[in-house]
């Protein structure tokens, strides 16, 4: 039994939810999101809540049940509050700048790294912290992972791009022979 799948999701005011042909549609203002359930779960919209139920008793059906409930909750949170992810740049001469839809990174290479931001994501840079904002949790996470992948933090000096809440476990350097 899915503990997450059992919980109903309340629909906040201003968000319209409809379910047709195995597709959940969410609308707030001029933002529209769709989630295709592919017929793997049963969805009911009643009393200003979205309720999911499993189609079968096998393990796969229960997995879909919790997954689609979590994806729906992320879409509703994204439309109402939005998501943010922060990255920190550490290193001498490492810096970032936003130029339109391009994030320009100087990460110690002989060239600048230009990262084109995906649709629906805004980036801001304050000193050495890059903040990504948007309403799609998956796209924000993927963009942050790609930016971090340009120069992952190294364990000796801690230089590189890391998530703000990430803690780098430092290693001791070489010791001289006495």
mmCIF file of C-alpha atoms in Angstrom:
data_model
loop_
_atom_site.group_PDB
_atom_site.id
_atom_site.type_symbol
_atom_site.label_atom_id
_atom_site.label_comp_id
_atom_site.label_asym_id
_atom_site.label_seq_id
_atom_site.Cartn_x
_atom_site.Cartn_y
_atom_site.Cartn_z
ATOM 1 C CA UNK A 1 0.000 0.000 0.000
ATOM 2 C CA UNK A 2 1.434 3.354 -1.025
ATOM 3 C CA UNK A 3 1.584 5.782 1.881
ATOM 4 C CA UNK A 4 2.210 8.723 -0.421
ATOM 5 C CA UNK A 5 -0.394 7.683 -2.990
ATOM 6 C CA UNK A 6 -3.155 7.519 -0.359
ATOM 7 C CA UNK A 7 -2.860 11.185 0.581
ATOM 8 C CA UNK A 8 -5.215 13.504 -1.327
ATOM 9 C CA UNK A 9 -3.847 16.720 -2.819
ATOM 10 C CA UNK A 10 -5.828 19.861 -2.079
ATOM 11 C CA UNK A 11 -6.241 22.210 -5.023
ATOM 12 C CA UNK A 12 -5.399 25.816 -4.054
ATOM 13 C CA UNK A 13 -7.578 28.676 -5.237
ATOM 14 C CA UNK A 14 -6.594 30.015 -8.631
ATOM 15 C CA UNK A 15 -5.467 26.617 -9.960
ATOM 16 C CA UNK A 16 -7.819 24.788 -12.325
ATOM 17 C CA UNK A 17 -7.415 21.010 -12.613
ATOM 18 C CA UNK A 18 -9.124 18.813 -15.190
ATOM 19 C CA UNK A 19 -8.758 15.146 -16.161
ATOM 20 C CA UNK A 20 -9.538 13.926 -19.693
ATOM 21 C CA UNK A 21 -8.202 10.972 -21.705
ATOM 22 C CA UNK A 22 -5.680 9.963 -18.995
ATOM 23 C CA UNK A 23 -4.164 13.478 -18.998
ATOM 24 C CA UNK A 24 -4.244 15.787 -15.970
ATOM 25 C CA UNK A 25 -4.261 19.468 -16.970
ATOM 26 C CA UNK A 26 -3.289 22.230 -14.560
ATOM 27 C CA UNK A 27 -3.887 25.891 -15.310
ATOM 28 C CA UNK A 28 -3.039 29.019 -13.356
ATOM 29 C CA UNK A 29 -3.199 32.303 -15.213
ATOM 30 C CA UNK A 30 -1.516 31.686 -18.546
ATOM 31 C CA UNK A 31 0.676 28.825 -17.257
ATOM 32 C CA UNK A 32 -0.537 25.409 -18.363
ATOM 33 C CA UNK A 33 1.024 22.088 -17.306
ATOM 34 C CA UNK A 34 0.036 18.587 -18.379
ATOM 35 C CA UNK A 35 0.725 15.198 -16.809
ATOM 36 C CA UNK A 36 0.019 12.088 -18.893
ATOM 37 C CA UNK A 37 -0.827 9.176 -16.575
ATOM 38 C CA UNK A 38 -0.893 6.707 -19.524
ATOM 39 C CA UNK A 39 -3.793 4.918 -17.825
ATOM 40 C CA UNK A 40 -1.591 3.589 -15.003
ATOM 41 C CA UNK A 41 -3.645 5.136 -12.158
ATOM 42 C CA UNK A 42 -7.230 6.156 -11.519
ATOM 43 C CA UNK A 43 -7.763 9.853 -10.828
ATOM 44 C CA UNK A 44 -10.775 11.497 -9.209
ATOM 45 C CA UNK A 45 -11.250 15.234 -8.717
ATOM 46 C CA UNK A 46 -13.797 15.874 -5.977
ATOM 47 C CA UNK A 47 -14.304 18.372 -3.133
ATOM 48 C CA UNK A 48 -11.416 20.547 -4.393
ATOM 49 C CA UNK A 49 -9.012 17.601 -4.030
ATOM 50 C CA UNK A 50 -7.225 15.245 -6.395
ATOM 51 C CA UNK A 51 -7.366 11.609 -5.257
ATOM 52 C CA UNK A 52 -5.309 8.827 -6.816
ATOM 53 C CA UNK A 53 -5.990 5.096 -6.620
ATOM 54 C CA UNK A 54 -4.092 2.097 -7.915
ATOM 55 C CA UNK A 55 -5.325 0.103 -10.929
ATOM 56 C CA UNK A 56 -4.043 -3.218 -9.574
ATOM 57 C CA UNK A 57 -2.352 -4.976 -6.684
ATOM 58 C CA UNK A 58 1.001 -5.673 -8.326
ATOM 59 C CA UNK A 59 4.181 -3.857 -7.360
ATOM 60 C CA UNK A 60 4.326 -1.781 -10.569
ATOM 61 C CA UNK A 61 0.809 -0.391 -10.097
ATOM 62 C CA UNK A 62 1.583 0.686 -6.538
ATOM 63 C CA UNK A 63 4.795 2.364 -7.733
ATOM 64 C CA UNK A 64 2.876 4.342 -10.359
ATOM 65 C CA UNK A 65 0.309 5.291 -7.741
ATOM 66 C CA UNK A 66 2.840 7.082 -5.515
ATOM 67 C CA UNK A 67 4.856 8.457 -8.435
ATOM 68 C CA UNK A 68 1.940 10.182 -10.169
ATOM 69 C CA UNK A 69 0.719 11.588 -6.856
ATOM 70 C CA UNK A 70 4.185 13.079 -6.183
ATOM 71 C CA UNK A 71 4.452 14.481 -9.735
ATOM 72 C CA UNK A 72 1.006 16.092 -9.390
ATOM 73 C CA UNK A 73 1.952 17.627 -6.044
ATOM 74 C CA UNK A 74 5.173 19.045 -7.571
ATOM 75 C CA UNK A 75 3.215 20.623 -10.433
ATOM 76 C CA UNK A 76 0.757 22.280 -8.033
ATOM 77 C CA UNK A 77 3.563 23.562 -5.786
ATOM 78 C CA UNK A 78 5.426 24.826 -8.860
ATOM 79 C CA UNK A 79 2.405 26.753 -10.131
ATOM 80 C CA UNK A 80 1.653 28.332 -6.745
ATOM 81 C CA UNK A 81 5.069 28.890 -5.095
ATOM 82 C CA UNK A 82 7.743 27.919 -7.618
ATOM 83 C CA UNK A 83 11.037 26.161 -6.997
ATOM 84 C CA UNK A 84 14.545 27.503 -6.430
ATOM 85 C CA UNK A 85 17.951 25.855 -6.476
ATOM 86 C CA UNK A 86 21.156 27.612 -5.424
ATOM 87 C CA UNK A 87 24.694 26.835 -6.538
ATOM 88 C CA UNK A 88 27.892 28.233 -5.054
ATOM 89 C CA UNK A 89 31.100 28.890 -7.005
ATOM 90 C CA UNK A 90 34.391 28.512 -5.108
ATOM 91 C CA UNK A 91 37.796 29.234 -6.589
ATOM 92 C CA UNK A 92 40.149 32.057 -7.444
ATOM 93 C CA UNK A 93 38.936 33.770 -10.611
ATOM 94 C CA UNK A 94 35.759 31.662 -10.814
ATOM 95 C CA UNK A 95 32.731 33.819 -11.562
ATOM 96 C CA UNK A 96 29.340 33.832 -13.224
ATOM 97 C CA UNK A 97 27.189 36.371 -15.052
ATOM 98 C CA UNK A 98 23.736 36.248 -16.622
ATOM 99 C CA UNK A 99 23.410 37.742 -20.100
ATOM 100 C CA UNK A 100 19.824 37.382 -21.284
ATOM 101 C CA UNK A 101 19.051 33.653 -21.448
ATOM 102 C CA UNK A 102 22.730 32.645 -21.235
ATOM 103 C CA UNK A 103 24.658 31.937 -18.039
ATOM 104 C CA UNK A 104 28.309 32.813 -18.619
ATOM 105 C CA UNK A 105 30.730 30.940 -16.335
ATOM 106 C CA UNK A 106 34.469 31.469 -15.872
ATOM 107 C CA UNK A 107 35.599 28.218 -14.223
ATOM 108 C CA UNK A 108 39.357 28.154 -14.695
ATOM 109 C CA UNK A 109 39.289 26.877 -18.275
ATOM 110 C CA UNK A 110 40.997 28.710 -21.136
ATOM 111 C CA UNK A 111 37.522 29.639 -22.388
ATOM 112 C CA UNK A 112 34.218 30.819 -20.921
ATOM 113 C CA UNK A 113 31.457 28.246 -20.486
ATOM 114 C CA UNK A 114 28.155 29.521 -21.905
ATOM 115 C CA UNK A 115 25.091 27.652 -20.647
ATOM 116 C CA UNK A 116 21.776 28.417 -22.328
ATOM 117 C CA UNK A 117 19.030 28.369 -19.707
ATOM 118 C CA UNK A 118 16.071 26.093 -20.467
ATOM 119 C CA UNK A 119 12.646 27.573 -21.167
ATOM 120 C CA UNK A 120 10.891 28.781 -18.003
ATOM 121 C CA UNK A 121 14.017 29.165 -15.853
ATOM 122 C CA UNK A 122 15.379 32.457 -14.568
ATOM 123 C CA UNK A 123 18.874 32.810 -13.151
ATOM 124 C CA UNK A 124 20.348 35.482 -10.923
ATOM 125 C CA UNK A 125 23.903 35.825 -9.666
ATOM 126 C CA UNK A 126 24.908 37.501 -6.410
ATOM 127 C CA UNK A 127 28.634 37.432 -5.730
ATOM 128 C CA UNK A 128 29.420 33.708 -5.971
ATOM 129 C CA UNK A 129 25.877 32.271 -5.638
ATOM 130 C CA UNK A 130 23.785 31.320 -8.680
ATOM 131 C CA UNK A 131 20.034 31.122 -8.002
ATOM 132 C CA UNK A 132 17.813 29.229 -10.444
ATOM 133 C CA UNK A 133 14.034 29.859 -10.265
ATOM 134 C CA UNK A 134 11.181 28.250 -12.131
ATOM 135 C CA UNK A 135 7.956 26.301 -11.807
ATOM 136 C CA UNK A 136 9.171 22.856 -12.967
ATOM 137 C CA UNK A 137 11.133 20.948 -10.315
ATOM 138 C CA UNK A 138 12.591 18.463 -12.770
ATOM 139 C CA UNK A 139 13.915 21.110 -15.175
ATOM 140 C CA UNK A 140 15.410 23.148 -12.296
ATOM 141 C CA UNK A 141 17.191 20.077 -10.925
ATOM 142 C CA UNK A 142 18.505 19.048 -14.328
ATOM 143 C CA UNK A 143 19.811 22.544 -15.082
ATOM 144 C CA UNK A 144 21.526 22.734 -11.683
ATOM 145 C CA UNK A 145 23.130 19.316 -12.217
ATOM 146 C CA UNK A 146 24.428 20.334 -15.655
ATOM 147 C CA UNK A 147 25.913 23.586 -14.310
ATOM 148 C CA UNK A 148 27.545 21.680 -11.435
ATOM 149 C CA UNK A 149 28.869 19.154 -13.962
ATOM 150 C CA UNK A 150 30.995 21.790 -15.716
ATOM 151 C CA UNK A 151 33.378 21.903 -12.717
ATOM 152 C CA UNK A 152 32.363 19.583 -9.833
ATOM 153 C CA UNK A 153 33.942 20.428 -6.473
ATOM 154 C CA UNK A 154 37.252 18.743 -5.807
ATOM 155 C CA UNK A 155 38.093 17.332 -2.362
ATOM 156 C CA UNK A 156 41.519 18.941 -1.779
ATOM 157 C CA UNK A 157 40.826 22.683 -2.018
ATOM 158 C CA UNK A 158 37.044 22.623 -2.451
ATOM 159 C CA UNK A 159 37.221 24.512 -5.760
ATOM 160 C CA UNK A 160 34.373 24.133 -8.212
ATOM 161 C CA UNK A 161 30.597 24.502 -8.432
ATOM 162 C CA UNK A 162 28.566 22.962 -5.626
ATOM 163 C CA UNK A 163 25.023 23.091 -4.339
ATOM 164 C CA UNK A 164 24.682 25.689 -1.578
ATOM 165 C CA UNK A 165 23.649 23.108 1.027
ATOM 166 C CA UNK A 166 26.228 20.527 -0.117
ATOM 167 C CA UNK A 167 29.124 19.770 2.217
ATOM 168 C CA UNK A 168 32.438 18.800 0.641
ATOM 169 C CA UNK A 169 34.443 16.281 2.628
ATOM 170 C CA UNK A 170 38.022 17.520 2.437
ATOM 171 C CA UNK A 171 41.034 15.254 2.028
ATOM 172 C CA UNK A 172 44.475 15.840 3.471
ATOM 173 C CA UNK A 173 47.179 16.655 0.927
ATOM 174 C CA UNK A 174 50.515 14.944 0.585
ATOM 175 C CA UNK A 175 52.835 15.059 3.574
ATOM 176 C CA UNK A 176 56.572 15.503 3.270
ATOM 177 C CA UNK A 177 58.983 12.771 4.350
ATOM 178 C CA UNK A 178 60.855 13.579 7.574
#
